[in-house]
PDB file of C-alpha atoms in Angstrom:
ATOM      1  CA  MET A1227       0.945 -13.886  12.304  1.00 59.00           C
ATOM      2  CA  SER A1228       2.091 -11.189  14.718  1.00 87.00           C
ATOM      3  CA  LEU A1229       2.397  -7.698  13.277  1.00 97.00           C
ATOM      4  CA  GLU A1230       4.383  -4.956  14.978  1.00 98.00           C
ATOM      5  CA  LEU A1231       3.407  -1.389  14.108  1.00 98.00           C
ATOM      6  CA  LYS A1232       6.700   0.511  13.831  1.00 98.00           C
ATOM      7  CA  SER A1233       5.306   3.913  12.877  1.00 98.00           C
ATOM      8  CA  SER A1234       2.102   5.640  11.806  1.00 98.00           C
ATOM      9  CA  SER A1235       1.647   9.136  10.380  1.00 98.00           C
ATOM     10  CA  LYS A1236      -1.588  10.859   9.427  1.00 98.00           C
ATOM     11  CA  SER A1237      -1.647  11.587   5.703  1.00 98.00           C
ATOM     12  CA  PHE A1238      -4.548  13.060   3.712  1.00 98.00           C
ATOM     13  CA  GLY A1239      -7.075  11.703   6.179  1.00 98.00           C
ATOM     14  CA  GLY A1240      -5.595   8.215   6.133  1.00 98.00           C
ATOM     15  CA  GLU A1241      -2.488   6.724   7.719  1.00 98.00           C
ATOM     16  CA  GLN A1242       0.925   5.898   6.373  1.00 98.00           C
ATOM     17  CA  ARG A1243       2.163   2.989   8.449  1.00 98.00           C
ATOM     18  CA  ILE A1244       5.238   0.776   8.619  1.00 98.00           C
ATOM     19  CA  TYR A1245       4.944  -2.736   9.995  1.00 98.00           C
ATOM     20  CA  ALA A1246       7.417  -5.464  10.898  1.00 98.00           C
ATOM     21  CA  HIS A1247       6.767  -9.185  11.233  1.00 98.00           C
ATOM     22  CA  ALA A1248       8.601 -12.499  11.352  1.00 98.00           C
ATOM     23  CA  SER A1249       8.527 -14.083   7.908  1.00 98.00           C
ATOM     24  CA  ALA A1250       8.238 -17.830   7.500  1.00 97.00           C
ATOM     25  CA  GLU A1251       9.408 -17.559   3.881  1.00 98.00           C
ATOM     26  CA  THR A1252      12.597 -15.545   4.379  1.00 98.00           C
ATOM     27  CA  LYS A1253      13.222 -16.712   7.969  1.00 98.00           C
ATOM     28  CA  THR A1254      13.968 -13.111   8.903  1.00 98.00           C
ATOM     29  CA  ALA A1255      12.140 -10.073  10.193  1.00 98.00           C
ATOM     30  CA  MET A1256      10.522  -8.261   7.268  1.00 98.00           C
ATOM     31  CA  ARG A1257       9.170  -4.726   7.049  1.00 98.00           C
ATOM     32  CA  PHE A1258       6.553  -3.209   4.778  1.00 98.00           C
ATOM     33  CA  GLY A1259       4.855   0.123   4.340  1.00 98.00           C
ATOM     34  CA  LEU A1260       1.072   0.295   4.126  1.00 98.00           C
ATOM     35  CA  TYR A1261      -1.031   3.317   3.261  1.00 99.00           C
ATOM     36  CA  LEU A1262      -4.554   2.983   4.660  1.00 98.00           C
ATOM     37  CA  PRO A1263      -6.960   5.511   3.134  1.00 98.00           C
ATOM     38  CA  PRO A1264      -9.745   7.158   5.134  1.00 98.00           C
ATOM     39  CA  GLY A1265     -13.011   5.243   5.414  1.00 97.00           C
ATOM     40  CA  GLU A1266     -14.026   1.749   6.362  1.00 94.00           C
ATOM     41  CA  GLY A1267     -13.417  -0.255   3.190  1.00 92.00           C
ATOM     42  CA  PRO A1268     -13.053  -2.844   1.934  1.00 98.00           C
ATOM     43  CA  PHE A1269     -10.640  -1.124  -0.442  1.00 98.00           C
ATOM     44  CA  PRO A1270      -8.861  -2.210  -3.611  1.00 98.00           C
ATOM     45  CA  ALA A1271      -5.124  -2.553  -3.014  1.00 98.00           C
ATOM     46  CA  LEU A1272      -1.891  -2.067  -4.907  1.00 98.00           C
ATOM     47  CA  PHE A1273       1.417  -3.766  -4.168  1.00 99.00           C
ATOM     48  CA  TRP A1274       4.432  -1.586  -5.017  1.00 99.00           C
ATOM     49  CA  LEU A1275       7.783  -3.295  -5.660  1.00 99.00           C
ATOM     50  CA  SER A1276      10.834  -1.057  -5.387  1.00 98.00           C
ATOM     51  CA  GLY A1277      14.131  -1.222  -7.236  1.00 98.00           C
ATOM     52  CA  LEU A1278      17.770  -1.931  -6.472  1.00 98.00           C
ATOM     53  CA  THR A1279      19.137  -0.554  -3.164  1.00 98.00           C
ATOM     54  CA  CYS A1280      15.666   0.466  -1.949  1.00 98.00           C
ATOM     55  CA  THR A1281      13.774  -0.445   1.226  1.00 98.00           C
ATOM     56  CA  GLU A1282      10.115  -0.192   2.173  1.00 98.00           C
ATOM     57  CA  GLU A1283      10.584   3.532   2.759  1.00 98.00           C
ATOM     58  CA  ASN A1284      11.619   4.869  -0.670  1.00 98.00           C
ATOM     59  CA  PHE A1285       8.223   4.820  -2.336  1.00 98.00           C
ATOM     60  CA  ILE A1286       6.235   6.014   0.654  1.00 98.00           C
ATOM     61  CA  ALA A1287       8.592   8.959   1.249  1.00 98.00           C
ATOM     62  CA  LYS A1288       9.326  10.040  -2.338  1.00 98.00           C
ATOM     63  CA  ALA A1289       6.506   9.101  -4.729  1.00 98.00           C
ATOM     64  CA  GLY A1290       3.809  11.370  -3.317  1.00 98.00           C
ATOM     65  CA  ALA A1291       1.107   8.774  -3.876  1.00 98.00           C
ATOM     66  CA  GLN A1292      -0.847   9.258  -0.644  1.00 98.00           C
ATOM     67  CA  ARG A1293      -2.961  12.229  -1.752  1.00 98.00           C
ATOM     68  CA  LEU A1294      -4.589  10.451  -4.687  1.00 99.00           C
ATOM     69  CA  ALA A1295      -4.651   7.076  -2.907  1.00 99.00           C
ATOM     70  CA  ALA A1296      -6.749   8.755  -0.202  1.00 98.00           C
ATOM     71  CA  ALA A1297      -9.113  10.297  -2.764  1.00 98.00           C
ATOM     72  CA  LEU A1298      -9.522   7.049  -4.701  1.00 98.00           C
ATOM     73  CA  GLY A1299      -9.663   4.802  -1.648  1.00 98.00           C
ATOM     74  CA  LEU A1300      -6.611   2.670  -2.456  1.00 98.00           C
ATOM     75  CA  VAL A1301      -4.483   0.694  -0.026  1.00 98.00           C
ATOM     76  CA  ILE A1302      -0.823   0.692  -1.100  1.00 99.00           C
ATOM     77  CA  VAL A1303       1.541  -1.991   0.220  1.00 99.00           C
ATOM     78  CA  ALA A1304       5.296  -1.453  -0.194  1.00 98.00           C
ATOM     79  CA  PRO A1305       7.559  -4.318   0.978  1.00 98.00           C
ATOM     80  CA  ASP A1306      11.317  -4.266   1.350  1.00 98.00           C
ATOM     81  CA  THR A1307      13.396  -5.458  -1.607  1.00 98.00           C
ATOM     82  CA  SER A1308      15.246  -8.303   0.117  1.00 98.00           C
ATOM     83  CA  PRO A1309      15.583 -10.117   3.437  1.00 98.00           C
ATOM     84  CA  ARG A1310      17.955  -8.481   5.912  1.00 98.00           C
ATOM     85  CA  GLY A1311      19.691  -9.438   9.132  1.00 96.00           C
ATOM     86  CA  PRO A1312      23.011 -10.648  10.550  1.00 94.00           C
ATOM     87  CA  ASP A1313      22.587 -14.153   9.119  1.00 95.00           C
ATOM     88  CA  VAL A1314      21.545 -13.037   5.625  1.00 98.00           C
ATOM     89  CA  PRO A1315      24.396 -13.301   3.086  1.00 98.00           C
ATOM     90  CA  ASP A1316      25.353 -10.350   0.926  1.00 98.00           C
ATOM     91  CA  ASP A1317      27.374  -9.963  -2.250  1.00 97.00           C
ATOM     92  CA  PRO A1318      30.964 -10.782  -1.196  1.00 94.00           C
ATOM     93  CA  ASP A1319      32.251  -7.726  -3.067  1.00 95.00           C
ATOM     94  CA  GLY A1320      29.623  -5.409  -1.612  1.00 95.00           C
ATOM     95  CA  ALA A1321      28.036  -4.770  -5.017  1.00 97.00           C
ATOM     96  CA  TYR A1322      24.694  -2.953  -5.046  1.00 98.00           C
ATOM     97  CA  ASP A1323      23.105  -5.190  -7.689  1.00 98.00           C
ATOM     98  CA  PHE A1324      23.151  -8.509  -5.811  1.00 98.00           C
ATOM     99  CA  GLY A1325      22.392  -9.571  -2.249  1.00 98.00           C
ATOM    100  CA  LEU A1326      21.005  -7.105   0.280  1.00 98.00           C
ATOM    101  CA  GLY A1327      18.623  -4.661  -1.374  1.00 98.00           C
ATOM    102  CA  ALA A1328      18.652  -6.734  -4.566  1.00 98.00           C
ATOM    103  CA  GLY A1329      16.434  -9.767  -4.041  1.00 98.00           C
ATOM    104  CA  PHE A1330      15.087  -9.558  -7.619  1.00 98.00           C
ATOM    105  CA  TYR A1331      11.748 -11.012  -6.454  1.00 98.00           C
ATOM    106  CA  VAL A1332      12.874 -14.600  -7.058  1.00 98.00           C
ATOM    107  CA  ASP A1333      12.937 -17.717  -4.906  1.00 98.00           C
ATOM    108  CA  ALA A1334      16.639 -18.540  -4.855  1.00 98.00           C
ATOM    109  CA  ALA A1335      17.654 -22.144  -5.512  1.00 98.00           C
ATOM    110  CA  GLU A1336      21.406 -21.889  -4.948  1.00 98.00           C
ATOM    111  CA  ALA A1337      23.255 -21.894  -1.613  1.00 98.00           C
ATOM    112  CA  PRO A1338      23.746 -19.782   0.404  1.00 98.00           C
ATOM    113  CA  TRP A1339      20.981 -17.590  -1.025  1.00 98.00           C
ATOM    114  CA  SER A1340      18.209 -20.192  -0.944  1.00 98.00           C
ATOM    115  CA  ALA A1341      17.888 -20.104   2.850  1.00 98.00           C
ATOM    116  CA  HIS A1342      16.556 -16.534   2.936  1.00 98.00           C
ATOM    117  CA  TYR A1343      16.148 -15.052  -0.539  1.00 98.00           C
ATOM    118  CA  ARG A1344      12.551 -16.055  -1.213  1.00 98.00           C
ATOM    119  CA  MET A1345      11.071 -12.724  -2.229  1.00 98.00           C
ATOM    120  CA  ARG A1346       8.750 -14.241  -4.830  1.00 98.00           C
ATOM    121  CA  SER A1347       6.958 -16.426  -2.291  1.00 98.00           C
ATOM    122  CA  TYR A1348       7.166 -13.708   0.337  1.00 98.00           C
ATOM    123  CA  VAL A1349       5.264 -11.211  -1.828  1.00 98.00           C
ATOM    124  CA  GLU A1350       2.974 -13.551  -3.772  1.00 98.00           C
ATOM    125  CA  LYS A1351       1.964 -15.801  -0.901  1.00 98.00           C
ATOM    126  CA  GLU A1352       2.923 -14.677   2.583  1.00 98.00           C
ATOM    127  CA  LEU A1353       2.546 -10.905   2.427  1.00 98.00           C
ATOM    128  CA  TYR A1354      -0.434 -11.132   0.077  1.00 98.00           C
ATOM    129  CA  ALA A1355      -2.290 -13.418   2.491  1.00 98.00           C
ATOM    130  CA  LEU A1356      -1.259 -11.310   5.482  1.00 98.00           C
ATOM    131  CA  VAL A1357      -2.561  -8.078   3.970  1.00 98.00           C
ATOM    132  CA  LEU A1358      -5.890  -9.613   2.969  1.00 98.00           C
ATOM    133  CA  SER A1359      -6.393 -11.147   6.400  1.00 97.00           C
ATOM    134  CA  GLU A1360      -5.353  -8.168   8.536  1.00 97.00           C
ATOM    135  CA  PHE A1361      -6.533  -5.112   6.606  1.00 98.00           C
ATOM    136  CA  PRO A1362      -9.793  -4.013   4.902  1.00 98.00           C
ATOM    137  CA  VAL A1363      -8.762  -5.101   1.402  1.00 98.00           C
ATOM    138  CA  ALA A1364     -11.311  -6.331  -1.116  1.00 98.00           C
ATOM    139  CA  GLU A1365     -10.501  -9.872  -2.225  1.00 95.00           C
ATOM    140  CA  GLY A1366     -10.019 -10.125  -5.976  1.00 97.00           C
ATOM    141  CA  ARG A1367      -9.283  -6.406  -6.305  1.00 98.00           C
ATOM    142  CA  VAL A1368      -5.509  -6.337  -5.982  1.00 98.00           C
ATOM    143  CA  GLY A1369      -3.028  -4.922  -8.490  1.00 98.00           C
ATOM    144  CA  ILE A1370       0.738  -4.624  -8.620  1.00 99.00           C
ATOM    145  CA  PHE A1371       3.245  -2.091  -9.929  1.00 99.00           C
ATOM    146  CA  GLY A1372       6.906  -1.314  -9.470  1.00 98.00           C
ATOM    147  CA  HIS A1373      10.093   0.392 -10.597  1.00 99.00           C
ATOM    148  CA  SER A1374      13.207  -0.998 -12.308  1.00 98.00           C
ATOM    149  CA  MET A1375      13.985  -4.306 -10.517  1.00 99.00           C
ATOM    150  CA  GLY A1376      10.536  -3.923  -8.967  1.00 98.00           C
ATOM    151  CA  GLY A1377       8.990  -3.321 -12.383  1.00 99.00           C
ATOM    152  CA  HIS A1378      10.479  -6.666 -13.420  1.00 98.00           C
ATOM    153  CA  GLY A1379       8.969  -8.207 -10.297  1.00 98.00           C
ATOM    154  CA  ALA A1380       5.546  -6.687 -10.906  1.00 99.00           C
ATOM    155  CA  LEU A1381       5.359  -7.773 -14.547  1.00 99.00           C
ATOM    156  CA  THR A1382       6.460 -11.331 -13.843  1.00 99.00           C
ATOM    157  CA  MET A1383       4.184 -11.793 -10.836  1.00 98.00           C
ATOM    158  CA  ALA A1384       1.146 -10.574 -12.745  1.00 98.00           C
ATOM    159  CA  LEU A1385       1.976 -12.637 -15.821  1.00 98.00           C
ATOM    160  CA  ARG A1386       2.375 -15.779 -13.713  1.00 98.00           C
ATOM    161  CA  ASP A1387      -0.870 -15.202 -11.804  1.00 98.00           C
ATOM    162  CA  PRO A1388      -3.251 -12.643 -13.337  1.00 98.00           C
ATOM    163  CA  ALA A1389      -6.070 -13.840 -11.077  1.00 97.00           C
ATOM    164  CA  ARG A1390      -4.060 -12.845  -8.014  1.00 98.00           C
ATOM    165  CA  PHE A1391      -2.907  -9.516  -9.473  1.00 98.00           C
ATOM    166  CA  ARG A1392      -5.753  -8.118 -11.529  1.00 98.00           C
ATOM    167  CA  SER A1393      -3.853  -5.123 -12.914  1.00 98.00           C
ATOM    168  CA  VAL A1394      -0.175  -4.420 -13.556  1.00 99.00           C
ATOM    169  CA  SER A1395       2.000  -1.465 -14.485  1.00 99.00           C
ATOM    170  CA  ALA A1396       5.659  -0.493 -14.236  1.00 99.00           C
ATOM    171  CA  PHE A1397       8.105   2.379 -14.301  1.00 99.00           C
ATOM    172  CA  ALA A1398      11.323   1.695 -16.232  1.00 99.00           C
ATOM    173  CA  PRO A1399      11.180  -2.072 -15.664  1.00 99.00           C
ATOM    174  CA  ILE A1400      14.042  -4.462 -16.355  1.00 99.00           C
ATOM    175  CA  ALA A1401      12.092  -5.849 -19.284  1.00 98.00           C
ATOM    176  CA  SER A1402      14.181  -8.952 -19.933  1.00 98.00           C
ATOM    177  CA  PRO A1403      16.594  -9.909 -17.119  1.00 98.00           C
ATOM    178  CA  MET A1404      17.902 -12.792 -19.224  1.00 98.00           C
ATOM    179  CA  ASN A1405      19.288 -10.229 -21.660  1.00 98.00           C
ATOM    180  CA  CYS A1406      20.956  -7.598 -19.480  1.00 98.00           C
ATOM    181  CA  PRO A1407      23.923  -7.502 -17.069  1.00 98.00           C
ATOM    182  CA  TRP A1408      21.880  -6.841 -13.898  1.00 98.00           C
ATOM    183  CA  GLY A1409      19.524  -9.694 -14.649  1.00 98.00           C
ATOM    184  CA  ARG A1410      22.061 -12.258 -15.796  1.00 98.00           C
ATOM    185  CA  LYS A1411      24.162 -11.692 -12.679  1.00 98.00           C
ATOM    186  CA  ALA A1412      21.149 -12.030 -10.390  1.00 98.00           C
ATOM    187  CA  LEU A1413      19.499 -14.985 -12.098  1.00 98.00           C
ATOM    188  CA  ALA A1414      22.748 -16.946 -12.359  1.00 98.00           C
ATOM    189  CA  GLY A1415      23.618 -16.233  -8.734  1.00 98.00           C
ATOM    190  CA  TYR A1416      20.227 -17.024  -7.262  1.00 98.00           C
ATOM    191  CA  LEU A1417      19.065 -19.782  -9.633  1.00 98.00           C
ATOM    192  CA  GLY A1418      22.201 -21.367 -11.088  1.00 98.00           C
ATOM    193  CA  ALA A1419      23.545 -21.764 -14.606  1.00 98.00           C
ATOM    194  CA  ASP A1420      20.533 -23.532 -16.175  1.00 98.00           C
ATOM    195  CA  GLU A1421      18.891 -20.708 -18.108  1.00 98.00           C
ATOM    196  CA  SER A1422      15.668 -22.658 -18.582  1.00 98.00           C
ATOM    197  CA  ARG A1423      15.022 -21.985 -14.884  1.00 97.00           C
ATOM    198  CA  TRP A1424      15.302 -18.260 -15.508  1.00 98.00           C
ATOM    199  CA  ARG A1425      12.360 -17.981 -17.889  1.00 98.00           C
ATOM    200  CA  GLU A1426       9.682 -17.708 -15.198  1.00 98.00           C
ATOM    201  CA  TYR A1427      11.470 -14.575 -13.971  1.00 98.00           C
ATOM    202  CA  ASP A1428      11.642 -12.806 -17.332  1.00 99.00           C
ATOM    203  CA  ALA A1429       8.558 -10.935 -18.588  1.00 99.00           C
ATOM    204  CA  CYS A1430       9.482 -11.346 -22.256  1.00 98.00           C
ATOM    205  CA  ALA A1431      10.122 -15.079 -21.857  1.00 98.00           C
ATOM    206  CA  LEU A1432       6.853 -15.544 -19.959  1.00 98.00           C
ATOM    207  CA  ILE A1433       4.943 -13.835 -22.763  1.00 98.00           C
ATOM    208  CA  GLU A1434       6.760 -15.934 -25.357  1.00 98.00           C
ATOM    209  CA  ASP A1435       5.777 -19.025 -23.354  1.00 98.00           C
ATOM    210  CA  GLY A1436       2.076 -18.094 -23.355  1.00 98.00           C
ATOM    211  CA  ALA A1437       1.511 -15.994 -20.218  1.00 98.00           C
ATOM    212  CA  ARG A1438      -0.978 -13.152 -20.624  1.00 98.00           C
ATOM    213  CA  VAL A1439      -2.574 -10.294 -18.699  1.00 98.00           C
ATOM    214  CA  ALA A1440      -5.523  -8.168 -19.779  1.00 98.00           C
ATOM    215  CA  ASP A1441      -3.273  -5.171 -20.419  1.00 98.00           C
ATOM    216  CA  MET A1442      -0.212  -3.436 -19.001  1.00 98.00           C
ATOM    217  CA  LEU A1443       1.005   0.133 -18.661  1.00 99.00           C
ATOM    218  CA  VAL A1444       4.720   0.962 -18.765  1.00 99.00           C
ATOM    219  CA  ASP A1445       6.354   4.387 -18.467  1.00 99.00           C
ATOM    220  CA  GLN A1446       9.961   4.788 -19.559  1.00 99.00           C
ATOM    221  CA  GLY A1447      12.040   7.968 -19.410  1.00 98.00           C
ATOM    222  CA  THR A1448      14.055   8.729 -22.532  1.00 98.00           C
ATOM    223  CA  ALA A1449      16.936  10.186 -20.465  1.00 98.00           C
ATOM    224  CA  ASP A1450      17.241   7.108 -18.272  1.00 98.00           C
ATOM    225  CA  PRO A1451      20.953   6.204 -18.054  1.00 98.00           C
ATOM    226  CA  PHE A1452      20.098   2.488 -17.832  1.00 98.00           C
ATOM    227  CA  LEU A1453      17.760   2.474 -20.834  1.00 98.00           C
ATOM    228  CA  GLU A1454      19.873   0.753 -23.464  1.00 98.00           C
ATOM    229  CA  GLU A1455      22.075  -1.589 -21.444  1.00 98.00           C
ATOM    230  CA  GLN A1456      19.814  -2.755 -18.627  1.00 98.00           C
ATOM    231  CA  LEU A1457      16.122  -1.983 -19.230  1.00 98.00           C
ATOM    232  CA  LYS A1458      15.635  -2.769 -22.941  1.00 98.00           C
ATOM    233  CA  PRO A1459      11.927  -1.865 -23.337  1.00 98.00           C
ATOM    234  CA  ALA A1460      12.154  -2.641 -27.055  1.00 98.00           C
ATOM    235  CA  LEU A1461      12.351  -6.337 -26.144  1.00 98.00           C
ATOM    236  CA  LEU A1462       9.067  -6.058 -24.255  1.00 98.00           C
ATOM    237  CA  VAL A1463       7.446  -4.231 -27.169  1.00 98.00           C
ATOM    238  CA  LYS A1464       8.638  -6.961 -29.539  1.00 98.00           C
ATOM    239  CA  ALA A1465       7.439  -9.823 -27.310  1.00 98.00           C
ATOM    240  CA  CYS A1466       4.025  -8.246 -26.776  1.00 98.00           C
ATOM    241  CA  ALA A1467       3.556  -7.472 -30.468  1.00 98.00           C
ATOM    242  CA  ALA A1468       4.454 -11.026 -31.486  1.00 98.00           C
ATOM    243  CA  ALA A1469       2.055 -12.517 -28.918  1.00 98.00           C
ATOM    244  CA  GLY A1470      -0.822 -10.062 -29.256  1.00 98.00           C
ATOM    245  CA  GLN A1471      -0.359  -9.003 -25.627  1.00 98.00           C
ATOM    246  CA  PRO A1472      -1.819  -5.501 -25.063  1.00 98.00           C
ATOM    247  CA  LEU A1473       0.834  -3.017 -23.924  1.00 98.00           C
ATOM    248  CA  ALA A1474       0.749   0.742 -23.477  1.00 98.00           C
ATOM    249  CA  LEU A1475       4.398   1.837 -23.357  1.00 98.00           C
ATOM    250  CA  ARG A1476       4.785   5.583 -22.891  1.00 98.00           C
ATOM    251  CA  ARG A1477       8.179   7.113 -23.589  1.00 98.00           C
ATOM    252  CA  GLN A1478       8.447  10.170 -21.371  1.00 98.00           C
ATOM    253  CA  GLU A1479      10.770  12.702 -22.981  1.00 98.00           C
ATOM    254  CA  GLY A1480      13.686  13.869 -20.835  1.00 98.00           C
ATOM    255  CA  TYR A1481      12.856  11.864 -17.702  1.00 99.00           C
ATOM    256  CA  ASP A1482      15.490   9.771 -15.941  1.00 98.00           C
ATOM    257  CA  HIS A1483      15.413   6.767 -13.591  1.00 98.00           C
ATOM    258  CA  SER A1484      14.769   8.659 -10.364  1.00 98.00           C
ATOM    259  CA  TYR A1485      11.803   9.185  -8.084  1.00 98.00           C
ATOM    260  CA  TYR A1486      11.299  12.569  -9.738  1.00 98.00           C
ATOM    261  CA  PHE A1487      10.204  10.514 -12.747  1.00 98.00           C
ATOM    262  CA  ILE A1488       7.982   8.248 -10.648  1.00 98.00           C
ATOM    263  CA  ALA A1489       6.377  11.161  -8.784  1.00 98.00           C
ATOM    264  CA  SER A1490       5.603  12.866 -12.099  1.00 99.00           C
ATOM    265  CA  PHE A1491       3.430  10.009 -13.369  1.00 99.00           C
ATOM    266  CA  VAL A1492       2.359   8.017 -10.315  1.00 99.00           C
ATOM    267  CA  ASP A1493      -1.114   9.588 -10.355  1.00 98.00           C
ATOM    268  CA  ASP A1494      -1.657   8.234 -13.870  1.00 98.00           C
ATOM    269  CA  HIS A1495      -0.812   4.758 -12.642  1.00 98.00           C
ATOM    270  CA  LEU A1496      -3.065   5.001  -9.585  1.00 99.00           C
ATOM    271  CA  ARG A1497      -6.023   6.064 -11.731  1.00 98.00           C
ATOM    272  CA  TRP A1498      -5.250   3.345 -14.295  1.00 98.00           C
ATOM    273  CA  HIS A1499      -5.240   0.643 -11.614  1.00 98.00           C
ATOM    274  CA  HIS A1500      -8.300   2.029  -9.829  1.00 98.00           C
ATOM    275  CA  GLU A1501     -10.301   1.901 -13.052  1.00 98.00           C
ATOM    276  CA  ARG A1502      -9.457  -1.778 -13.518  1.00 98.00           C
ATOM    277  CA  LEU A1503      -9.798  -2.810  -9.880  1.00 98.00           C
ATOM    278  CA  THR A1504     -13.237  -1.254  -9.496  1.00 98.00           C
ATOM    279  CA  ALA A1505     -14.750  -2.215 -12.863  1.00 94.00           C
TER     280      ALA A1505
END
């Protein structure tokens, strides 16, 4: 698979790069950020999944993760949040929570979205295989984390395949898309009206249906404006408690939904993943 290096900047002895490539899954050009730490590797790696309206650039520009990633020897991969291009459909009303920038990390089953919106398979299969084949990443030492819509994506991907993603954490994830406006709009639009098809894209439903990971870390700001209506961490706490699924949910007093929140605690998440990926 041909990779095009779009940019590279020296950062803490390593390199922050952005790549583009033609995706077989989305049938579009896709971009992703990749932080390569100093040294020869092979390195453990983390996939970061961003939230609504974001691209591959938000995390790499705002989270401030490169310093500790360099010290720990972690590769960080940050894909875009949806396919893009002139032939890719968008929400007809131009809404921010569906269509471009809002792929929800699902494989769409409904037209016209099904032709390109295959972010689940893009991340889990295509990009995962590409990163392991082209970069010095240690096989079996890959974790995943994300924010908001991307936190939903990270939790569901790890729960569906804990062997592929050995560790998982999230910032302010959409804990149960089946039970919030953002999620119900996206799942109905991409997957259709049959809610039984939605369960594999809902962390709480996956846990209820028997999916498990070794443990998970979730940070949630108490001043997040989306806390009660959209994120609903209490549903995740309830599902984990009922199933005996280990969960460390930290309520961070006064923090909101922004990258100021993420940057404040990203080092904790990097250390948490590194401990599990190098054990």
